[in-house]
Amino acid sequence: MKEMISFLIVVTTILISCSKENDVVPTPSPPVVTIPDPVTPQNVRTFMIDPYATDETVALFYNLRKLSQSKFAIGQQDAFNAFYGVSGNSDIRKTTGNDPALLGSDFMFITDKSNNGLSNNWFYQQEIIITDDVKEAYSKGMINVFCWHLREPNNEDSFYASDMTPEQKNTAFRSILPGGSKHDWYKLKLDKVASVISNLKDNNNKLIPVIFRPFHEFDGNWFWWGANYCSPQEYKTVFQFTVDYLKNTKNVHNILYSFSPDNTYTTTSAYLSRYPGDGYVDVLGMDNYGDFNNQGVNGSNTANSKLKYLSDLAIEKKKIAALTETGYHVTSTTPAIPNWFSTYLYDAMTKNNVQLAFVMFWNNGNGGYYVPTPTASNASDFNSFASKPKSVLQNTLPNMYVLPN
């Protein structure tokens, strides 16, 4: 027995000795190298699609990219005029105590065939309300974004493909192509857009920058510019013409242009299938309601994976990434989802180093809301979302219209 113990002691000593001789000293982790952003206040114009953009528009482009590296701005469509209940302040302000950081508007009524420019005309009155709201938002340092629910070119009654005949669906978008039967009609609509944007001025007579996202959600088929009604090249051609006409022909230089499909794309290559090119896009956007439509954690993760490739693509291309529309519509028959804002949406927008400049909620109306009012059951959830480290409302939005030194 003693011999066995002695043997074990010797073996153990040898093993310990060998272990010490073969100890591997841990290699220190290499220092994290932060690659400096190639876009600087001095060279930022070279990364924009309009080299003649106004100084405030250049600053907005630069500051949105900068903001997205650590935070995102929160906004709502028609925030000052689409209220769930009594009118007054924006519903975001009613619920949080602060205005949204960006305001969404629409050219729909402005370019309507019935807008005759007379003071007693309802459509012209809406134009004045919209443009006044843009000016108010800018005076508060907010960001202005325009979409365009353009009525179809035949009867100009609707923007929904479901309201059109099969023949109209198949010809409407193609008719506004250069050389098409409705191309001059489309140019007249762009003339109106150009006139309005060129007259958006602050109290110092300086032009107000806007983000414009024409023909959004084009990968679906609910609008007459949807994927079933034009080829990828036809879509690109109209998008390119729109930018060139406003920028070069009409000399409008206070626009950032946004590419804003819906959420059907699951890969970078698919997302770019109708992309008009880096020379025509400042903002890479995505509208996404579906993945947040009561899909829980799985939907949030799916949205996050899409926003991740969107974010990475914007970083690669030196563009701005954004969740250009989203929301969950709460109505009398559709109750709020617990933690929809503070968990599902916030996680989708921030996990995996996703960098987004802003999120836009759709408007509230008498039939339901996307942003809760103070008495709504999910008001505390929205307040929690708006108080998160990366969330920005108007009160914490940096000056977006001056370049840093």
mmCIF file of C-alpha atoms in Angstrom:
data_model
loop_
_atom_site.group_PDB
_atom_site.id
_atom_site.type_symbol
_atom_site.label_atom_id
_atom_site.label_comp_id
_atom_site.label_asym_id
_atom_site.label_seq_id
_atom_site.Cartn_x
_atom_site.Cartn_y
_atom_site.Cartn_z
ATOM 1 C CA MET A 1 0.000 0.000 0.000
ATOM 2 C CA LYS A 2 2.837 2.403 0.924
ATOM 3 C CA GLU A 3 4.473 1.669 -2.427
ATOM 4 C CA MET A 4 1.203 2.536 -4.223
ATOM 5 C CA ILE A 5 0.872 5.863 -2.359
ATOM 6 C CA SER A 6 4.503 6.718 -3.151
ATOM 7 C CA PHE A 7 3.897 5.924 -6.804
ATOM 8 C CA LEU A 8 0.808 8.177 -6.932
ATOM 9 C CA ILE A 9 2.712 11.043 -5.302
ATOM 10 C CA VAL A 10 5.492 10.754 -7.867
ATOM 11 C CA VAL A 11 3.033 10.650 -10.802
ATOM 12 C CA THR A 12 1.094 13.637 -9.452
ATOM 13 C CA THR A 13 4.301 15.621 -9.005
ATOM 14 C CA ILE A 14 5.343 14.866 -12.569
ATOM 15 C CA LEU A 15 1.929 15.875 -13.920
ATOM 16 C CA ILE A 16 1.950 19.125 -11.981
ATOM 17 C CA SER A 17 5.446 19.882 -13.209
ATOM 18 C CA CYS A 18 4.510 19.168 -16.802
ATOM 19 C CA SER A 19 1.401 21.268 -16.439
ATOM 20 C CA LYS A 20 3.431 24.239 -15.210
ATOM 21 C CA GLU A 21 5.977 23.819 -17.996
ATOM 22 C CA ASN A 22 3.179 23.770 -20.612
ATOM 23 C CA ASP A 23 1.094 26.582 -19.153
ATOM 24 C CA VAL A 24 0.027 28.880 -21.963
ATOM 25 C CA VAL A 25 0.067 32.520 -21.085
ATOM 26 C CA PRO A 26 -3.205 34.016 -22.431
ATOM 27 C CA THR A 27 -2.633 36.283 -25.393
ATOM 28 C CA PRO A 28 -4.062 39.733 -24.732
ATOM 29 C CA SER A 29 -7.106 40.561 -26.839
ATOM 30 C CA PRO A 30 -6.251 42.950 -29.628
ATOM 31 C CA PRO A 31 -7.508 46.457 -29.018
ATOM 32 C CA VAL A 32 -10.838 47.303 -30.603
ATOM 33 C CA VAL A 33 -10.124 49.420 -33.644
ATOM 34 C CA THR A 34 -12.813 51.926 -34.484
ATOM 35 C CA ILE A 35 -12.783 52.747 -38.166
ATOM 36 C CA PRO A 36 -13.398 56.463 -38.553
ATOM 37 C CA ASP A 37 -16.449 57.472 -40.535
ATOM 38 C CA PRO A 38 -15.256 58.551 -43.980
ATOM 39 C CA VAL A 39 -18.130 61.039 -44.160
ATOM 40 C CA THR A 40 -17.003 64.285 -42.545
ATOM 41 C CA PRO A 41 -18.508 67.767 -42.326
ATOM 42 C CA GLN A 42 -15.932 68.839 -44.900
ATOM 43 C CA ASN A 43 -16.625 66.177 -47.556
ATOM 44 C CA VAL A 44 -20.256 65.263 -46.875
ATOM 45 C CA ARG A 45 -21.561 66.760 -50.123
ATOM 46 C CA THR A 46 -19.595 64.207 -52.131
ATOM 47 C CA PHE A 47 -21.697 61.431 -50.580
ATOM 48 C CA MET A 48 -25.060 63.036 -51.373
ATOM 49 C CA ILE A 49 -26.985 62.739 -54.607
ATOM 50 C CA ASP A 50 -27.421 66.511 -54.929
ATOM 51 C CA PRO A 51 -24.071 68.358 -54.866
ATOM 52 C CA TYR A 52 -25.996 71.657 -54.892
ATOM 53 C CA ALA A 53 -28.128 70.840 -51.852
ATOM 54 C CA THR A 54 -28.738 73.730 -49.486
ATOM 55 C CA ASP A 55 -26.496 73.980 -46.451
ATOM 56 C CA GLU A 56 -29.348 72.951 -44.146
ATOM 57 C CA THR A 57 -30.122 69.913 -46.310
ATOM 58 C CA VAL A 58 -26.459 68.890 -46.249
ATOM 59 C CA ALA A 59 -26.431 69.268 -42.465
ATOM 60 C CA LEU A 60 -29.580 67.145 -42.186
ATOM 61 C CA PHE A 61 -27.974 64.340 -44.209
ATOM 62 C CA TYR A 62 -24.811 64.421 -42.121
ATOM 63 C CA ASN A 63 -26.578 64.681 -38.773
ATOM 64 C CA LEU A 64 -29.054 61.910 -39.540
ATOM 65 C CA ARG A 65 -26.167 59.558 -40.293
ATOM 66 C CA LYS A 66 -24.437 60.675 -37.120
ATOM 67 C CA LEU A 67 -27.591 60.280 -35.037
ATOM 68 C CA SER A 68 -28.151 56.736 -36.295
ATOM 69 C CA GLN A 69 -24.828 55.603 -34.878
ATOM 70 C CA SER A 70 -26.195 55.879 -31.339
ATOM 71 C CA LYS A 71 -29.877 56.868 -31.374
ATOM 72 C CA PHE A 72 -33.015 57.143 -33.507
ATOM 73 C CA ALA A 73 -35.646 59.867 -33.869
ATOM 74 C CA ILE A 74 -39.328 59.062 -33.238
ATOM 75 C CA GLY A 75 -42.021 60.553 -35.460
ATOM 76 C CA GLN A 76 -45.592 60.244 -36.646
ATOM 77 C CA GLN A 77 -47.507 60.873 -39.838
ATOM 78 C CA ASP A 78 -49.824 63.910 -39.615
ATOM 79 C CA ALA A 79 -48.829 64.293 -35.972
ATOM 80 C CA PHE A 80 -50.338 67.767 -35.606
ATOM 81 C CA ASN A 81 -53.641 67.110 -37.367
ATOM 82 C CA ALA A 82 -54.758 63.479 -37.128
ATOM 83 C CA PHE A 83 -55.975 63.015 -33.621
ATOM 84 C CA TYR A 84 -57.630 60.127 -31.837
ATOM 85 C CA GLY A 85 -60.119 62.227 -29.886
ATOM 86 C CA VAL A 86 -59.957 65.961 -29.382
ATOM 87 C CA SER A 87 -57.534 68.067 -31.372
ATOM 88 C CA GLY A 88 -54.722 70.099 -29.913
ATOM 89 C CA ASN A 89 -51.121 69.078 -29.400
ATOM 90 C CA SER A 90 -49.680 66.022 -31.119
ATOM 91 C CA ASP A 91 -50.734 62.766 -29.516
ATOM 92 C CA ILE A 92 -47.077 62.020 -28.832
ATOM 93 C CA ARG A 93 -46.864 65.264 -26.887
ATOM 94 C CA LYS A 94 -50.077 64.492 -25.016
ATOM 95 C CA THR A 95 -48.713 61.123 -23.942
ATOM 96 C CA THR A 96 -45.043 61.905 -23.330
ATOM 97 C CA GLY A 97 -44.999 65.647 -22.700
ATOM 98 C CA ASN A 98 -42.807 66.201 -25.780
ATOM 99 C CA ASP A 99 -43.414 66.579 -29.503
ATOM 100 C CA PRO A 100 -42.203 63.942 -31.979
ATOM 101 C CA ALA A 101 -38.748 64.445 -33.481
ATOM 102 C CA LEU A 102 -40.100 64.207 -37.028
ATOM 103 C CA LEU A 103 -43.341 64.952 -38.826
ATOM 104 C CA GLY A 104 -44.770 62.911 -41.667
ATOM 105 C CA SER A 105 -46.793 64.639 -44.397
ATOM 106 C CA ASP A 106 -48.347 63.653 -47.723
ATOM 107 C CA PHE A 107 -48.556 65.299 -51.145
ATOM 108 C CA MET A 108 -51.838 63.462 -51.816
ATOM 109 C CA PHE A 109 -54.259 66.375 -51.312
ATOM 110 C CA ILE A 110 -51.712 68.905 -52.560
ATOM 111 C CA THR A 111 -51.529 67.267 -56.011
ATOM 112 C CA ASP A 112 -55.204 66.278 -56.143
ATOM 113 C CA LYS A 113 -56.991 67.167 -59.381
ATOM 114 C CA SER A 114 -59.547 69.156 -57.367
ATOM 115 C CA ASN A 115 -56.969 71.486 -55.811
ATOM 116 C CA ASN A 116 -57.586 74.713 -57.721
ATOM 117 C CA GLY A 117 -55.495 76.968 -55.492
ATOM 118 C CA LEU A 118 -58.450 79.056 -54.326
ATOM 119 C CA SER A 119 -58.886 79.927 -50.673
ATOM 120 C CA ASN A 120 -62.374 78.379 -50.465
ATOM 121 C CA ASN A 121 -61.233 75.070 -51.968
ATOM 122 C CA TRP A 122 -61.015 72.205 -49.447
ATOM 123 C CA PHE A 123 -57.961 70.626 -51.065
ATOM 124 C CA TYR A 124 -56.110 73.913 -51.159
ATOM 125 C CA GLN A 125 -57.012 74.445 -47.512
ATOM 126 C CA GLN A 126 -55.391 71.087 -46.745
ATOM 127 C CA GLU A 127 -52.304 72.228 -48.661
ATOM 128 C CA ILE A 128 -52.051 75.291 -46.418
ATOM 129 C CA ILE A 129 -52.540 73.218 -43.270
ATOM 130 C CA ILE A 130 -49.854 70.752 -44.359
ATOM 131 C CA THR A 131 -47.302 73.387 -45.315
ATOM 132 C CA ASP A 132 -47.985 75.361 -42.129
ATOM 133 C CA ASP A 133 -47.389 72.193 -40.124
ATOM 134 C CA VAL A 134 -44.079 71.628 -41.926
ATOM 135 C CA LYS A 135 -42.999 75.156 -41.042
ATOM 136 C CA GLU A 136 -44.070 74.699 -37.423
ATOM 137 C CA ALA A 137 -42.163 71.425 -37.172
ATOM 138 C CA TYR A 138 -39.038 73.015 -38.632
ATOM 139 C CA SER A 139 -39.283 75.934 -36.210
ATOM 140 C CA LYS A 140 -39.115 73.351 -33.417
ATOM 141 C CA GLY A 141 -36.035 71.721 -34.942
ATOM 142 C CA MET A 142 -37.989 68.673 -36.126
ATOM 143 C CA ILE A 143 -37.386 66.644 -39.298
ATOM 144 C CA ASN A 144 -39.938 66.691 -42.137
ATOM 145 C CA VAL A 145 -40.754 63.635 -44.266
ATOM 146 C CA PHE A 146 -43.165 63.511 -47.237
ATOM 147 C CA CYS A 147 -44.775 60.453 -48.808
ATOM 148 C CA TRP A 148 -47.046 60.665 -51.853
ATOM 149 C CA HIS A 149 -50.272 58.722 -52.301
ATOM 150 C CA LEU A 150 -50.529 59.847 -55.909
ATOM 151 C CA ARG A 151 -53.884 59.166 -57.563
ATOM 152 C CA GLU A 152 -53.722 56.982 -60.663
ATOM 153 C CA PRO A 153 -53.351 58.869 -63.961
ATOM 154 C CA ASN A 154 -56.585 57.772 -65.644
ATOM 155 C CA ASN A 155 -59.427 59.111 -63.511
ATOM 156 C CA GLU A 156 -57.329 60.344 -60.567
ATOM 157 C CA ASP A 157 -59.836 58.880 -58.124
ATOM 158 C CA SER A 158 -57.689 56.459 -56.118
ATOM 159 C CA PHE A 159 -54.191 55.237 -55.439
ATOM 160 C CA TYR A 160 -55.352 51.678 -54.709
ATOM 161 C CA ALA A 161 -54.973 49.129 -57.482
ATOM 162 C CA SER A 162 -58.125 47.384 -56.252
ATOM 163 C CA ASP A 163 -60.158 50.376 -57.490
ATOM 164 C CA MET A 164 -58.840 50.019 -61.036
ATOM 165 C CA THR A 165 -59.729 47.813 -63.978
ATOM 166 C CA PRO A 166 -57.228 45.142 -65.066
ATOM 167 C CA GLU A 167 -56.346 47.253 -68.111
ATOM 168 C CA GLN A 168 -55.722 50.337 -65.972
ATOM 169 C CA LYS A 169 -53.527 48.364 -63.574
ATOM 170 C CA ASN A 170 -51.381 47.085 -66.413
ATOM 171 C CA THR A 171 -50.927 50.451 -68.116
ATOM 172 C CA ALA A 172 -51.040 53.168 -65.430
ATOM 173 C CA PHE A 173 -47.443 53.128 -64.262
ATOM 174 C CA ARG A 174 -46.023 52.491 -67.706
ATOM 175 C CA SER A 175 -47.992 55.474 -69.027
ATOM 176 C CA ILE A 176 -45.965 57.913 -66.904
ATOM 177 C CA LEU A 177 -42.624 56.678 -68.259
ATOM 178 C CA PRO A 178 -40.776 59.141 -70.516
ATOM 179 C CA GLY A 179 -42.594 58.913 -73.835
ATOM 180 C CA GLY A 180 -45.710 57.462 -72.209
ATOM 181 C CA SER A 181 -49.217 58.791 -72.793
ATOM 182 C CA LYS A 182 -49.417 60.268 -69.267
ATOM 183 C CA HIS A 183 -45.828 61.441 -68.956
ATOM 184 C CA ASP A 184 -46.743 65.104 -69.365
ATOM 185 C CA TRP A 185 -49.491 64.622 -66.777
ATOM 186 C CA TYR A 186 -46.887 63.262 -64.376
ATOM 187 C CA LYS A 187 -44.576 66.203 -65.026
ATOM 188 C CA LEU A 188 -47.402 68.578 -64.089
ATOM 189 C CA LYS A 189 -47.791 66.742 -60.790
ATOM 190 C CA LEU A 190 -44.048 67.055 -60.195
ATOM 191 C CA ASP A 191 -44.289 70.755 -61.048
ATOM 192 C CA LYS A 192 -46.744 71.133 -58.166
ATOM 193 C CA VAL A 193 -44.470 69.177 -55.815
ATOM 194 C CA ALA A 194 -41.528 71.325 -56.869
ATOM 195 C CA SER A 195 -43.491 74.531 -56.335
ATOM 196 C CA VAL A 196 -44.559 73.528 -52.839
ATOM 197 C CA ILE A 197 -41.110 72.362 -51.715
ATOM 198 C CA SER A 198 -39.465 75.448 -53.196
ATOM 199 C CA ASN A 199 -41.775 77.632 -51.126
ATOM 200 C CA LEU A 200 -41.249 75.869 -47.816
ATOM 201 C CA LYS A 201 -39.270 78.594 -46.070
ATOM 202 C CA ASP A 202 -38.616 79.573 -42.487
ATOM 203 C CA ASN A 203 -38.917 83.036 -40.940
ATOM 204 C CA ASN A 204 -35.480 83.902 -42.311
ATOM 205 C CA ASN A 205 -36.557 82.969 -45.856
ATOM 206 C CA LYS A 206 -34.329 79.886 -45.832
ATOM 207 C CA LEU A 207 -35.533 76.727 -47.533
ATOM 208 C CA ILE A 208 -36.740 73.945 -45.239
ATOM 209 C CA PRO A 209 -35.192 70.519 -46.009
ATOM 210 C CA VAL A 210 -37.545 67.587 -46.510
ATOM 211 C CA ILE A 211 -37.135 63.854 -46.996
ATOM 212 C CA PHE A 212 -39.222 62.690 -49.968
ATOM 213 C CA ARG A 213 -40.094 59.035 -50.496
ATOM 214 C CA PRO A 214 -41.984 58.621 -53.765
ATOM 215 C CA PHE A 215 -43.727 55.399 -54.820
ATOM 216 C CA HIS A 216 -43.272 53.690 -51.449
ATOM 217 C CA GLU A 217 -44.179 50.054 -50.684
ATOM 218 C CA PHE A 218 -43.680 49.231 -54.342
ATOM 219 C CA ASP A 219 -42.938 45.559 -53.665
ATOM 220 C CA GLY A 220 -46.597 45.012 -52.718
ATOM 221 C CA ASN A 221 -49.511 45.228 -55.108
ATOM 222 C CA TRP A 222 -51.960 47.421 -53.233
ATOM 223 C CA PHE A 223 -50.770 50.605 -54.995
ATOM 224 C CA TRP A 224 -50.883 51.126 -58.762
ATOM 225 C CA TRP A 225 -47.088 51.379 -58.791
ATOM 226 C CA GLY A 226 -46.787 47.902 -57.240
ATOM 227 C CA ALA A 227 -44.484 45.134 -58.436
ATOM 228 C CA ASN A 228 -47.150 43.403 -60.535
ATOM 229 C CA TYR A 229 -47.743 46.518 -62.606
ATOM 230 C CA CYS A 230 -44.236 47.431 -63.754
ATOM 231 C CA SER A 231 -40.897 45.766 -64.313
ATOM 232 C CA PRO A 232 -37.892 46.500 -62.076
ATOM 233 C CA GLN A 233 -36.349 48.586 -64.865
ATOM 234 C CA GLU A 234 -39.560 50.558 -65.406
ATOM 235 C CA TYR A 235 -39.742 51.318 -61.700
ATOM 236 C CA LYS A 236 -36.110 52.445 -61.658
ATOM 237 C CA THR A 237 -36.659 54.640 -64.702
ATOM 238 C CA VAL A 238 -39.580 56.521 -63.151
ATOM 239 C CA PHE A 239 -37.749 56.929 -59.851
ATOM 240 C CA GLN A 240 -34.678 58.237 -61.641
ATOM 241 C CA PHE A 241 -36.752 60.591 -63.767
ATOM 242 C CA THR A 242 -38.488 61.920 -60.646
ATOM 243 C CA VAL A 243 -35.187 62.772 -58.968
ATOM 244 C CA ASP A 244 -33.592 64.207 -62.107
ATOM 245 C CA TYR A 245 -36.635 66.329 -62.940
ATOM 246 C CA LEU A 246 -36.940 67.853 -59.457
ATOM 247 C CA LYS A 247 -33.205 68.294 -58.950
ATOM 248 C CA ASN A 248 -31.981 69.272 -62.411
ATOM 249 C CA THR A 249 -34.984 70.604 -64.312
ATOM 250 C CA LYS A 250 -36.861 72.319 -61.479
ATOM 251 C CA ASN A 251 -33.706 73.159 -59.499
ATOM 252 C CA VAL A 252 -35.107 71.999 -56.173
ATOM 253 C CA HIS A 253 -32.198 71.502 -53.794
ATOM 254 C CA ASN A 254 -33.771 70.987 -50.372
ATOM 255 C CA ILE A 255 -34.725 67.307 -50.751
ATOM 256 C CA LEU A 256 -33.243 64.058 -49.487
ATOM 257 C CA TYR A 257 -34.672 61.137 -51.480
ATOM 258 C CA SER A 258 -35.802 57.923 -49.815
ATOM 259 C CA PHE A 259 -36.150 54.425 -51.267
ATOM 260 C CA SER A 260 -38.920 52.803 -49.194
ATOM 261 C CA PRO A 261 -40.181 49.315 -50.039
ATOM 262 C CA ASP A 262 -42.402 47.274 -47.766
ATOM 263 C CA ASN A 263 -41.058 44.363 -45.732
ATOM 264 C CA THR A 264 -41.261 41.523 -48.278
ATOM 265 C CA TYR A 265 -37.518 41.453 -48.915
ATOM 266 C CA THR A 266 -35.453 39.087 -46.793
ATOM 267 C CA THR A 267 -32.047 39.525 -48.445
ATOM 268 C CA THR A 268 -29.868 42.408 -49.516
ATOM 269 C CA SER A 269 -29.928 41.352 -53.169
ATOM 270 C CA ALA A 270 -33.724 41.165 -53.172
ATOM 271 C CA TYR A 271 -33.961 44.579 -51.518
ATOM 272 C CA LEU A 272 -31.827 46.052 -54.287
ATOM 273 C CA SER A 273 -33.803 44.435 -57.123
ATOM 274 C CA ARG A 274 -35.638 47.727 -57.862
ATOM 275 C CA TYR A 275 -33.038 50.061 -56.419
ATOM 276 C CA PRO A 276 -32.515 53.019 -58.789
ATOM 277 C CA GLY A 277 -28.842 53.410 -57.901
ATOM 278 C CA ASP A 278 -26.640 55.184 -55.380
ATOM 279 C CA GLY A 279 -26.881 58.381 -57.394
ATOM 280 C CA TYR A 280 -30.619 58.589 -56.739
ATOM 281 C CA VAL A 281 -31.069 57.644 -53.091
ATOM 282 C CA ASP A 282 -30.063 59.303 -49.817
ATOM 283 C CA VAL A 283 -32.193 57.247 -47.418
ATOM 284 C CA LEU A 284 -32.526 53.464 -47.449
ATOM 285 C CA GLY A 285 -35.884 52.794 -45.841
ATOM 286 C CA MET A 286 -38.309 50.006 -45.155
ATOM 287 C CA ASP A 287 -41.978 50.106 -44.205
ATOM 288 C CA ASN A 288 -42.825 47.223 -41.909
ATOM 289 C CA TYR A 289 -46.174 46.534 -40.323
ATOM 290 C CA GLY A 290 -46.442 42.816 -41.041
ATOM 291 C CA ASP A 291 -43.615 41.530 -38.865
ATOM 292 C CA PHE A 292 -45.025 43.496 -35.935
ATOM 293 C CA ASN A 293 -48.627 42.401 -36.483
ATOM 294 C CA ASN A 294 -49.015 40.397 -33.268
ATOM 295 C CA GLN A 295 -46.057 38.180 -34.209
ATOM 296 C CA GLY A 296 -44.360 38.422 -30.793
ATOM 297 C CA VAL A 297 -40.660 37.706 -30.371
ATOM 298 C CA ASN A 298 -40.431 35.810 -33.655
ATOM 299 C CA GLY A 299 -41.785 38.760 -35.591
ATOM 300 C CA SER A 300 -39.465 41.129 -33.770
ATOM 301 C CA ASN A 301 -36.472 38.944 -34.615
ATOM 302 C CA THR A 302 -37.554 38.704 -38.256
ATOM 303 C CA ALA A 303 -37.853 42.481 -38.452
ATOM 304 C CA ASN A 304 -34.467 42.855 -36.789
ATOM 305 C CA SER A 305 -32.807 40.627 -39.400
ATOM 306 C CA LYS A 306 -34.267 42.766 -42.201
ATOM 307 C CA LEU A 307 -33.278 46.002 -40.508
ATOM 308 C CA LYS A 308 -29.808 44.579 -39.962
ATOM 309 C CA TYR A 309 -29.091 44.115 -43.670
ATOM 310 C CA LEU A 310 -30.695 47.501 -44.310
ATOM 311 C CA SER A 311 -28.454 49.113 -41.705
ATOM 312 C CA ASP A 312 -25.327 47.336 -42.980
ATOM 313 C CA LEU A 313 -26.157 48.354 -46.535
ATOM 314 C CA ALA A 314 -26.533 52.001 -45.514
ATOM 315 C CA ILE A 315 -23.206 51.901 -43.696
ATOM 316 C CA GLU A 316 -21.546 50.349 -46.745
ATOM 317 C CA LYS A 317 -23.077 52.858 -49.154
ATOM 318 C CA LYS A 318 -22.677 55.868 -46.809
ATOM 319 C CA LYS A 319 -26.441 56.381 -46.789
ATOM 320 C CA ILE A 320 -29.063 56.846 -44.065
ATOM 321 C CA ALA A 321 -31.101 53.865 -42.846
ATOM 322 C CA ALA A 322 -34.607 54.227 -41.427
ATOM 323 C CA LEU A 323 -37.787 52.380 -40.497
ATOM 324 C CA THR A 324 -39.866 54.649 -42.709
ATOM 325 C CA GLU A 325 -43.283 53.376 -41.568
ATOM 326 C CA THR A 326 -44.535 51.029 -38.903
ATOM 327 C CA GLY A 327 -47.158 50.618 -36.236
ATOM 328 C CA TYR A 328 -49.828 48.414 -34.747
ATOM 329 C CA HIS A 329 -53.373 49.685 -35.226
ATOM 330 C CA VAL A 330 -55.344 49.573 -31.990
ATOM 331 C CA THR A 331 -59.105 49.798 -32.457
ATOM 332 C CA SER A 332 -62.244 49.030 -30.493
ATOM 333 C CA THR A 333 -61.968 45.404 -31.654
ATOM 334 C CA THR A 334 -58.163 45.087 -31.803
ATOM 335 C CA PRO A 335 -56.625 45.538 -28.353
ATOM 336 C CA ALA A 336 -53.132 46.806 -27.676
ATOM 337 C CA ILE A 337 -50.313 44.258 -27.393
ATOM 338 C CA PRO A 338 -48.406 44.431 -24.088
ATOM 339 C CA ASN A 339 -44.792 45.597 -24.534
ATOM 340 C CA TRP A 340 -45.257 46.133 -28.281
ATOM 341 C CA PHE A 341 -43.279 49.391 -28.214
ATOM 342 C CA SER A 342 -40.778 48.882 -25.405
ATOM 343 C CA THR A 343 -39.794 45.298 -26.236
ATOM 344 C CA TYR A 344 -40.775 44.039 -29.688
ATOM 345 C CA LEU A 345 -40.222 47.255 -31.642
ATOM 346 C CA TYR A 346 -37.277 48.578 -29.638
ATOM 347 C CA ASP A 347 -35.440 45.256 -29.794
ATOM 348 C CA ALA A 348 -36.005 44.969 -33.539
ATOM 349 C CA MET A 349 -34.561 48.439 -34.034
ATOM 350 C CA THR A 350 -31.514 48.074 -31.803
ATOM 351 C CA LYS A 351 -30.317 44.461 -31.519
ATOM 352 C CA ASN A 352 -27.290 43.248 -33.496
ATOM 353 C CA ASN A 353 -25.904 46.765 -33.857
ATOM 354 C CA VAL A 354 -28.710 47.941 -36.119
ATOM 355 C CA GLN A 355 -28.288 51.657 -36.834
ATOM 356 C CA LEU A 356 -31.443 53.518 -37.857
ATOM 357 C CA ALA A 357 -31.893 57.281 -38.040
ATOM 358 C CA PHE A 358 -35.630 57.324 -37.401
ATOM 359 C CA VAL A 359 -38.921 55.478 -37.088
ATOM 360 C CA MET A 360 -42.256 56.813 -38.380
ATOM 361 C CA PHE A 361 -45.603 55.710 -36.928
ATOM 362 C CA TRP A 362 -48.684 56.047 -39.081
ATOM 363 C CA ASN A 363 -51.375 58.562 -38.210
ATOM 364 C CA ASN A 364 -54.074 58.351 -35.584
ATOM 365 C CA GLY A 365 -57.699 58.712 -36.590
ATOM 366 C CA ASN A 366 -61.206 58.406 -35.257
ATOM 367 C CA GLY A 367 -61.212 54.686 -36.005
ATOM 368 C CA GLY A 368 -58.091 53.803 -34.038
ATOM 369 C CA TYR A 369 -54.586 54.809 -33.147
ATOM 370 C CA TYR A 370 -50.955 53.855 -33.720
ATOM 371 C CA VAL A 371 -49.574 56.111 -30.988
ATOM 372 C CA PRO A 372 -51.512 55.875 -27.715
ATOM 373 C CA THR A 373 -53.158 58.857 -26.078
ATOM 374 C CA PRO A 374 -52.596 59.367 -22.319
ATOM 375 C CA THR A 375 -55.608 57.294 -21.240
ATOM 376 C CA ALA A 376 -54.904 54.353 -23.569
ATOM 377 C CA SER A 377 -53.968 51.032 -22.016
ATOM 378 C CA ASN A 378 -50.546 51.025 -23.695
ATOM 379 C CA ALA A 379 -49.608 54.634 -22.895
ATOM 380 C CA SER A 380 -47.065 53.499 -20.290
ATOM 381 C CA ASP A 381 -45.538 51.095 -22.824
ATOM 382 C CA PHE A 382 -45.080 53.959 -25.295
ATOM 383 C CA ASN A 383 -43.609 56.158 -22.579
ATOM 384 C CA SER A 384 -41.166 53.390 -21.733
ATOM 385 C CA PHE A 385 -40.199 53.120 -25.420
ATOM 386 C CA ALA A 386 -39.765 56.887 -25.740
ATOM 387 C CA SER A 387 -37.578 56.937 -22.604
ATOM 388 C CA LYS A 388 -35.177 54.235 -23.780
ATOM 389 C CA PRO A 389 -31.490 55.166 -24.169
ATOM 390 C CA LYS A 390 -31.622 55.256 -27.972
ATOM 391 C CA SER A 391 -34.995 56.991 -28.334
ATOM 392 C CA VAL A 392 -35.151 60.665 -29.306
ATOM 393 C CA LEU A 393 -38.120 63.027 -29.217
ATOM 394 C CA GLN A 394 -38.085 66.706 -30.107
ATOM 395 C CA ASN A 395 -36.800 67.775 -26.695
ATOM 396 C CA THR A 396 -33.586 65.732 -27.030
ATOM 397 C CA LEU A 397 -33.073 66.054 -30.786
ATOM 398 C CA PRO A 398 -29.732 67.740 -31.547
ATOM 399 C CA ASN A 399 -29.571 70.621 -33.994
ATOM 400 C CA MET A 400 -30.064 68.817 -37.284
ATOM 401 C CA TYR A 401 -29.591 71.816 -39.562
ATOM 402 C CA VAL A 402 -26.089 72.975 -38.700
ATOM 403 C CA LEU A 403 -22.928 71.024 -39.480
ATOM 404 C CA PRO A 404 -20.629 70.446 -36.510
ATOM 405 C CA ASN A 405 -17.296 72.237 -36.577
#
